[in-house]
Short mmCIF file of C-alpha atoms in Angstrom, two decimals:
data_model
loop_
_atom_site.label_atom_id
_atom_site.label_comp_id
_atom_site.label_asym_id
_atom_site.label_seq_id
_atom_site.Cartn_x
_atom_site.Cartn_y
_atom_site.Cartn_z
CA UNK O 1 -5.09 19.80 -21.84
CA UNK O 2 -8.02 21.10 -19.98
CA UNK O 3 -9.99 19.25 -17.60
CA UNK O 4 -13.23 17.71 -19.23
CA UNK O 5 -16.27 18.19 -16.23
CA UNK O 6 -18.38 16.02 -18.55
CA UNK O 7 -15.71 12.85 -16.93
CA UNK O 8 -15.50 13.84 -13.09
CA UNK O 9 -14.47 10.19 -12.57
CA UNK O 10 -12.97 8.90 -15.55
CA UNK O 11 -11.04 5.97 -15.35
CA UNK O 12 -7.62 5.82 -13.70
CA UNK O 13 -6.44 2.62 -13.74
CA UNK O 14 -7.44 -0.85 -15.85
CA UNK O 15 -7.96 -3.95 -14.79
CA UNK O 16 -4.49 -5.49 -16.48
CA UNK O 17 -2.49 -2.39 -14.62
CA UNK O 18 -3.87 -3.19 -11.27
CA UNK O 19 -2.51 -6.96 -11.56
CA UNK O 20 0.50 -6.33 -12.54
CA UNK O 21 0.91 -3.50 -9.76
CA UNK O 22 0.20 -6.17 -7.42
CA UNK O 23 2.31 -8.78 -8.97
CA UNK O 24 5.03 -6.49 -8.86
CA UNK O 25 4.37 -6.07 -5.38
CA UNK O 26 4.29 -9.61 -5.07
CA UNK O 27 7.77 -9.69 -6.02
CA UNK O 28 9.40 -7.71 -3.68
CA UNK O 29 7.70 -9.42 -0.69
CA UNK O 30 8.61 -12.56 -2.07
CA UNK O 31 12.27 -11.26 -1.75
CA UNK O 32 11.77 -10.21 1.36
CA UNK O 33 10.76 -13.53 2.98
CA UNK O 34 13.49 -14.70 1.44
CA UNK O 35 15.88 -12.11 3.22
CA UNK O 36 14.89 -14.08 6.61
CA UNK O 37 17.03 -16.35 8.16
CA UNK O 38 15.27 -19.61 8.30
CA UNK O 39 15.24 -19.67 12.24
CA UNK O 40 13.92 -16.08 12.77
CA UNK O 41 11.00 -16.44 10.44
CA UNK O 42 8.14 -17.48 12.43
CA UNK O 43 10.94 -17.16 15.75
CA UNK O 44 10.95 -13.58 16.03
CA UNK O 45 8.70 -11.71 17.44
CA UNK O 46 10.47 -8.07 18.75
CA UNK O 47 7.29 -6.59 19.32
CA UNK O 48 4.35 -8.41 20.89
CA UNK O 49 1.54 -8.74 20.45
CA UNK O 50 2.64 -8.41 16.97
CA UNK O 51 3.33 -11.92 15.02
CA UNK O 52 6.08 -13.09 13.44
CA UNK O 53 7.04 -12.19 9.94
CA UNK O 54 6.04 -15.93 8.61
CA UNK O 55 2.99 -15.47 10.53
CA UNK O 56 1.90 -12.55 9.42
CA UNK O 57 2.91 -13.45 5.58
CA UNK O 58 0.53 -16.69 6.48
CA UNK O 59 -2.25 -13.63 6.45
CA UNK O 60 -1.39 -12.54 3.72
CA UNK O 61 -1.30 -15.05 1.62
CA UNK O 62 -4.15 -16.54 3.29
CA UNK O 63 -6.27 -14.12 2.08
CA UNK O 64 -5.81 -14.39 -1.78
CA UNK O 65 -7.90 -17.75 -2.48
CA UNK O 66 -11.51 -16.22 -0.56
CA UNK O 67 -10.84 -12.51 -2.39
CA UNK O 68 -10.43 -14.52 -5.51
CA UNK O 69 -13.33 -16.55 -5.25
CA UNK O 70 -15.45 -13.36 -3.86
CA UNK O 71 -14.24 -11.42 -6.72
CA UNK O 72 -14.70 -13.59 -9.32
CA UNK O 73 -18.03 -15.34 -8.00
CA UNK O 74 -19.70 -13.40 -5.14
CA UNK O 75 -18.78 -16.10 -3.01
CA UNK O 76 -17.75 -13.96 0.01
CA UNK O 77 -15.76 -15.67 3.11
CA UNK O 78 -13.53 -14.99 5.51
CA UNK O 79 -12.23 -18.03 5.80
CA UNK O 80 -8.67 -17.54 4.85
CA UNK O 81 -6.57 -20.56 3.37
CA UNK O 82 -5.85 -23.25 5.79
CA UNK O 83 -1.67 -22.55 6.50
CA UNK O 84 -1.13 -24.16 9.81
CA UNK O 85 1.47 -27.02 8.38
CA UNK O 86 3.13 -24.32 7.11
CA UNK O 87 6.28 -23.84 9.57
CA UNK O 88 9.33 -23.12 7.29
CA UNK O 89 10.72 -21.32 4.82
CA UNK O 90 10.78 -23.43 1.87
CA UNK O 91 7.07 -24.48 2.89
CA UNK O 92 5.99 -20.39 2.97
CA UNK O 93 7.60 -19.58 -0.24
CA UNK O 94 5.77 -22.59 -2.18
CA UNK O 95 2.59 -21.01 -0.37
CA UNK O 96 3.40 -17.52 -1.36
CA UNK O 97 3.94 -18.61 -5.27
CA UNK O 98 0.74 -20.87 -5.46
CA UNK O 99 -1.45 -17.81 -3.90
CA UNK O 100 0.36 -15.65 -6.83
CA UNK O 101 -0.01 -18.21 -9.13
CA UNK O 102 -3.59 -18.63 -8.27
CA UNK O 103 -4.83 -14.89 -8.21
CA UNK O 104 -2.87 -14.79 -11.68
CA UNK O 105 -4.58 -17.72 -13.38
CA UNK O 106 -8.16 -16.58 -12.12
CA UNK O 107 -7.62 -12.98 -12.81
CA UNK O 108 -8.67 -13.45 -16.67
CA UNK O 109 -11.91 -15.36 -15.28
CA UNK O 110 -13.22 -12.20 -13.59
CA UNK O 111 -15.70 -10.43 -15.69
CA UNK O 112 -15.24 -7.02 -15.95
CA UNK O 113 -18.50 -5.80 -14.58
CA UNK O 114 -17.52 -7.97 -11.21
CA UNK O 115 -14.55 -4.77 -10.42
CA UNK O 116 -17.44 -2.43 -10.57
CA UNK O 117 -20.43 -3.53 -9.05
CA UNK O 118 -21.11 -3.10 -5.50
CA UNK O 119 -21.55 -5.79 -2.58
CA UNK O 120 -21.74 -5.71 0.95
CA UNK O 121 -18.27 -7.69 1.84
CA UNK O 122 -16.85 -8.44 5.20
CA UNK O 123 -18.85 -5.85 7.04
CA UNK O 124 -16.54 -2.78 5.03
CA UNK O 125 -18.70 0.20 3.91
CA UNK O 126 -20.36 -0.21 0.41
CA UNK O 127 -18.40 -0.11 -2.40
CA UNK O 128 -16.92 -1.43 -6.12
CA UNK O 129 -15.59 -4.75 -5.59
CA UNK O 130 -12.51 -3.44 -6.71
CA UNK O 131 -11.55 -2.07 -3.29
CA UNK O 132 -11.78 -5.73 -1.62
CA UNK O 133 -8.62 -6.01 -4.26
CA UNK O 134 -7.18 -3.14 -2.87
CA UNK O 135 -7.19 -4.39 0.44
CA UNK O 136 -5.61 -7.10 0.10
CA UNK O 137 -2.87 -5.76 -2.07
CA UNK O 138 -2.40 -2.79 1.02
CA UNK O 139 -2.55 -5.44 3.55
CA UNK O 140 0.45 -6.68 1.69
CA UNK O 141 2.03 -3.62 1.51
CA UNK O 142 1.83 -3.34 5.28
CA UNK O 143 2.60 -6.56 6.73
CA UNK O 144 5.58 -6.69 4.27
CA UNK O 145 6.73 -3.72 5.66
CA UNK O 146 6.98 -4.40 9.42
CA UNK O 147 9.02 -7.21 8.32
CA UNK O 148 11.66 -3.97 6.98
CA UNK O 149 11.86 -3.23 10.53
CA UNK O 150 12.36 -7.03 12.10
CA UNK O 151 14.99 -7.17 9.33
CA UNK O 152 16.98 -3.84 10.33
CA UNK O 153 15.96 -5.01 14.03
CA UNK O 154 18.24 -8.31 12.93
CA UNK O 155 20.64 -5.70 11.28
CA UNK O 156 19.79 -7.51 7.82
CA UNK O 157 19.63 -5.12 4.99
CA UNK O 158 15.99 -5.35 3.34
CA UNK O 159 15.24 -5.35 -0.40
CA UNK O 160 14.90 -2.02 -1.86
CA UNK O 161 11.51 -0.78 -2.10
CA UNK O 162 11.54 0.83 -5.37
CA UNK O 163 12.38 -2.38 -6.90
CA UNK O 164 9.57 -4.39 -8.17
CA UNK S 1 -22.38 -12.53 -16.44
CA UNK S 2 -19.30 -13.25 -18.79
CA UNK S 3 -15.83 -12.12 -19.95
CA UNK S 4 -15.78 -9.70 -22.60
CA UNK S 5 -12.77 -10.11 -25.12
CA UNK S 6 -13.21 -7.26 -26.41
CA UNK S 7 -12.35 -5.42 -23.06
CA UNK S 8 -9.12 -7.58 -21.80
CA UNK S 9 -8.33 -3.94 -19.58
CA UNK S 10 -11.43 -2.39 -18.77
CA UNK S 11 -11.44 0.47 -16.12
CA UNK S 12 -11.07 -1.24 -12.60
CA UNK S 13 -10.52 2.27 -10.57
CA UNK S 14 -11.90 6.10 -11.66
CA UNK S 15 -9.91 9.06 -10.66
CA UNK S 16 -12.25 10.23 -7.65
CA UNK S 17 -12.31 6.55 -6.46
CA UNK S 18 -8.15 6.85 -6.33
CA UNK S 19 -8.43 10.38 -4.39
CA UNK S 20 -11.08 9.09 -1.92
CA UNK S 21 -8.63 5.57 -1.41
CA UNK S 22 -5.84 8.04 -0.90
CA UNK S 23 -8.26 10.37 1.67
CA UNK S 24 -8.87 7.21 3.81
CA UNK S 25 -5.06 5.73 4.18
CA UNK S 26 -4.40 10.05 5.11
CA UNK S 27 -6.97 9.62 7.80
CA UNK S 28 -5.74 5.94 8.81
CA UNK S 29 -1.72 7.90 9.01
CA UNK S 30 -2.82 11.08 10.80
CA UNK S 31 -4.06 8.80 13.96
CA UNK S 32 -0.63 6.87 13.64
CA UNK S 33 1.05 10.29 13.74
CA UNK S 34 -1.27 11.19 16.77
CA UNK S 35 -0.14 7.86 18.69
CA UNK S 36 3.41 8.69 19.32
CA UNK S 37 4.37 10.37 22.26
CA UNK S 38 6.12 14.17 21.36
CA UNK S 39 9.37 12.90 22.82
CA UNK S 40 9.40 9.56 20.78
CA UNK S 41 8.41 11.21 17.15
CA UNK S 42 11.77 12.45 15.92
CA UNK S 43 13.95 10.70 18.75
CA UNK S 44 12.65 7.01 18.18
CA UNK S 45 15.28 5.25 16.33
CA UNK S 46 14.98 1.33 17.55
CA UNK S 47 15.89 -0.04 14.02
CA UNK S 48 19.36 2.03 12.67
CA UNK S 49 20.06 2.81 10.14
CA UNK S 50 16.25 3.41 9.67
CA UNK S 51 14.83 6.74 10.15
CA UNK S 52 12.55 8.60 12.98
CA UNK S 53 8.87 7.95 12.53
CA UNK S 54 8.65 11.75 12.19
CA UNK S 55 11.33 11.81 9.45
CA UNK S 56 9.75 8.90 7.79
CA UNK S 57 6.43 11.37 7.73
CA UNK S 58 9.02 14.36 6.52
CA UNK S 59 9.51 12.33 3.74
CA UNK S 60 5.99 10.79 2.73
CA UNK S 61 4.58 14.52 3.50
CA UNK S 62 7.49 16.44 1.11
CA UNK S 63 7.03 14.07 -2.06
CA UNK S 64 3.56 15.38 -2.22
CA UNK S 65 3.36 18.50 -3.97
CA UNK S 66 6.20 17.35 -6.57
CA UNK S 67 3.79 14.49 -7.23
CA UNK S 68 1.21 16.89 -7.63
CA UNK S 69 2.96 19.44 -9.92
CA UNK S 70 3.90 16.80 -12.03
CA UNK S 71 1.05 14.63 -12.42
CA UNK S 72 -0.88 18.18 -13.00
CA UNK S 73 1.31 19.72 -14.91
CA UNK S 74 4.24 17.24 -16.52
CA UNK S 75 7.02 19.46 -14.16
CA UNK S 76 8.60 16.36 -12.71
CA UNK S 77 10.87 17.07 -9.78
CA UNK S 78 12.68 15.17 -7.58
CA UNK S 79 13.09 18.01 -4.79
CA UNK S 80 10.87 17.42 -1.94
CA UNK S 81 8.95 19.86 0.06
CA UNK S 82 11.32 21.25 2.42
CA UNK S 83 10.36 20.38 5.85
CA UNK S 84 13.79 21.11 7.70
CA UNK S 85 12.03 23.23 10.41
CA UNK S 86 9.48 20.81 11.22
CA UNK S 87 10.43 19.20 14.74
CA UNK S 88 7.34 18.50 16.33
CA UNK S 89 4.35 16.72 16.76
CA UNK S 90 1.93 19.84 16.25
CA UNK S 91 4.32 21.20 13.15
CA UNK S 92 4.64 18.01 11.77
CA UNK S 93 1.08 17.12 11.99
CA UNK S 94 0.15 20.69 10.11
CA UNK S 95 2.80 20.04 7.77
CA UNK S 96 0.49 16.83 6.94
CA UNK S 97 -2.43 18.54 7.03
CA UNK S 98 -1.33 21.08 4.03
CA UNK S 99 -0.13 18.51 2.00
CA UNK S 100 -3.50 16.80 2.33
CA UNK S 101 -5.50 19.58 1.13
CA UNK S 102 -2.91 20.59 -1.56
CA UNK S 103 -3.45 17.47 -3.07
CA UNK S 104 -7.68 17.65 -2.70
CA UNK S 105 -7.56 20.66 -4.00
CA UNK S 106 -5.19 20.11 -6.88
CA UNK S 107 -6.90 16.73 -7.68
CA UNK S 108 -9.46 18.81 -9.22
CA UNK S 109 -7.14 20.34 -11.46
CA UNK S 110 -5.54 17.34 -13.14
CA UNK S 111 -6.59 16.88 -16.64
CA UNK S 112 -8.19 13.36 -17.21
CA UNK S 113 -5.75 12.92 -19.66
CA UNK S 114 -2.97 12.98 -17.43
CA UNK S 115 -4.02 10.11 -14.97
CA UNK S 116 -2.98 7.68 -18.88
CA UNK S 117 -0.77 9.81 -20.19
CA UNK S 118 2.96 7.87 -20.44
CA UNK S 119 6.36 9.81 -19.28
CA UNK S 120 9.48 9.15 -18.02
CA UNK S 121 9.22 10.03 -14.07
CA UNK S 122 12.19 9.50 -11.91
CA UNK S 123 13.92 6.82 -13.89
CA UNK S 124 11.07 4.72 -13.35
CA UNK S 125 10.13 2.20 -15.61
CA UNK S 126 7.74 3.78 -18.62
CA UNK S 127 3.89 3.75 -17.30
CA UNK S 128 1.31 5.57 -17.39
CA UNK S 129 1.06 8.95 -14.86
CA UNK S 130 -1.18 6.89 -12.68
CA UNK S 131 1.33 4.58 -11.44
CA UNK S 132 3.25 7.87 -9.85
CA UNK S 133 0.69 8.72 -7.88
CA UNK S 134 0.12 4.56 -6.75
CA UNK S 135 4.19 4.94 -5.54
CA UNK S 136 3.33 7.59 -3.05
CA UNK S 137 0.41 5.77 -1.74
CA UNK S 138 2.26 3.01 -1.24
CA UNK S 139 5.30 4.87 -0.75
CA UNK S 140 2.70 6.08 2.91
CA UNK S 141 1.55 2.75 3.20
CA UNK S 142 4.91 1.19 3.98
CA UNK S 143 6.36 3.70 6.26
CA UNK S 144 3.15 3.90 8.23
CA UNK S 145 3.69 0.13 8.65
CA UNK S 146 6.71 1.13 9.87
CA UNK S 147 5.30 3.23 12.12
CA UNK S 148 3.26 0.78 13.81
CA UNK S 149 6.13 -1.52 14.81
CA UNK S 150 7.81 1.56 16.28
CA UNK S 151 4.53 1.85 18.50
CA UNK S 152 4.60 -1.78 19.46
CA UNK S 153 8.03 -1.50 20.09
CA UNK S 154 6.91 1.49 22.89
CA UNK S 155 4.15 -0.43 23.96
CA UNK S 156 1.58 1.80 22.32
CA UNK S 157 -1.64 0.20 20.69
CA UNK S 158 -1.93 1.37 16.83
CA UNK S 159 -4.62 2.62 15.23
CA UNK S 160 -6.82 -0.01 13.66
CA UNK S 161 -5.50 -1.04 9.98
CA UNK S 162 -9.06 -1.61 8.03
CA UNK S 163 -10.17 1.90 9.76
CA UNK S 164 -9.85 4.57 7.23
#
């Protein structure tokens, strides 16, 4: 077990691992919507300007249709999926599953050489089109979060975050 | 530009790209650590039973090196770097600082191998190595979140999110 120089950067992760990393994430922040009492989810807002929890979730799941189609096709926008009817919790969880269900479906679409080449996207620095993914999966990460503390702020217990 | 069959989980991520993601969410926490007032870091508790920001960092700081020695080396602990004296901004920010450069300078040392290799870590779920070292980024991640609703809660802007 000695370290080969001839691979400085040799793979670390596939493309199958990374989905189900995020789906797993997926999970647990689908829990934790659902830890929300129906009335505090877009109704609480402890620390402005911050949103609410169902409004920031709205980001999130926003986002997943435009990095999908950038990822898979080039076609780069930052127009994020049009949520406004959403305004309840029933309504954000059937949201939240199509986005998952949606990244899911089109993730076997992607050709491989799409995670690996290199576009100019949303004004980031230039890199694999792998870390647009990444984004989005730690934009999850965060948001999801803050709503931990709005939940222990409403002295509701949140999911644990080792469970996925 | 097409799907290969033959390559259903081709390398998304290589290891240097997974240090250099890592390097950029350090930089992105350091400035949160930087935003909170010395009296607010350790004494800050608006969301019981949650922890400190500053003992929040204790802990995303201390699980470094036994992620390190184990991902380098297969010596999986569960003992954290003991940070028990750390109680202030300057000491806690130094604290961060040498776990930062521990793992840069360990990264090095990892054996390809190891990044794919399969153990049991932790009780966690059988995966490859990789996925250790993913649960401490987003291990950071989330209690930086965390971190940012504590600074809203103070009134204090947060660092930007996509800044790294």
């Amino acid at each position: 077990m000695t370290n080969n120089p001839e691979l400085p950067s040799a793979a670390a992760l596939n493309r199958d691992e990374l989905l189900d990393h995020w789906l797993g994430h997926r999970r647990l922040t689908r829990r934790t919507i659902e830890c929300f009492p129906e009335e505090k989810l877009f109704h609480f807002t402890p620390a402005p300007p911050m949103r609410s929890f169902g409004d920031l979730m709205k980001e999130v799941i926003g986002m997943v249709e435009p990095v999908l189609e950038g990822f898979a096709a080039g076609k780069w926008t930052l127009e994020l999926t049009d949520l406004s009817l959403v305004d309840n919790k029933a309504g954000l969880l059937e949201a939240f599953d199509r986005s998952t269900a949606m990244m899911k479906g089109g993730w076997p679409t992607i050709p491989d050489l799409r995670f690996r080449e290199v576009e100019s996207v949303y004004g980031m620095p230039l890199q694999a089109n792998v870390h647009v993914f990444l984004y989005l999966l730690d934009n999850e990460v965060h948001h999801r979060a803050q709503g931990f503390v709005y939940l222990r702020l409403l002295e509701i217990e949140p999911p644990a975050f080792y469970q996925r």
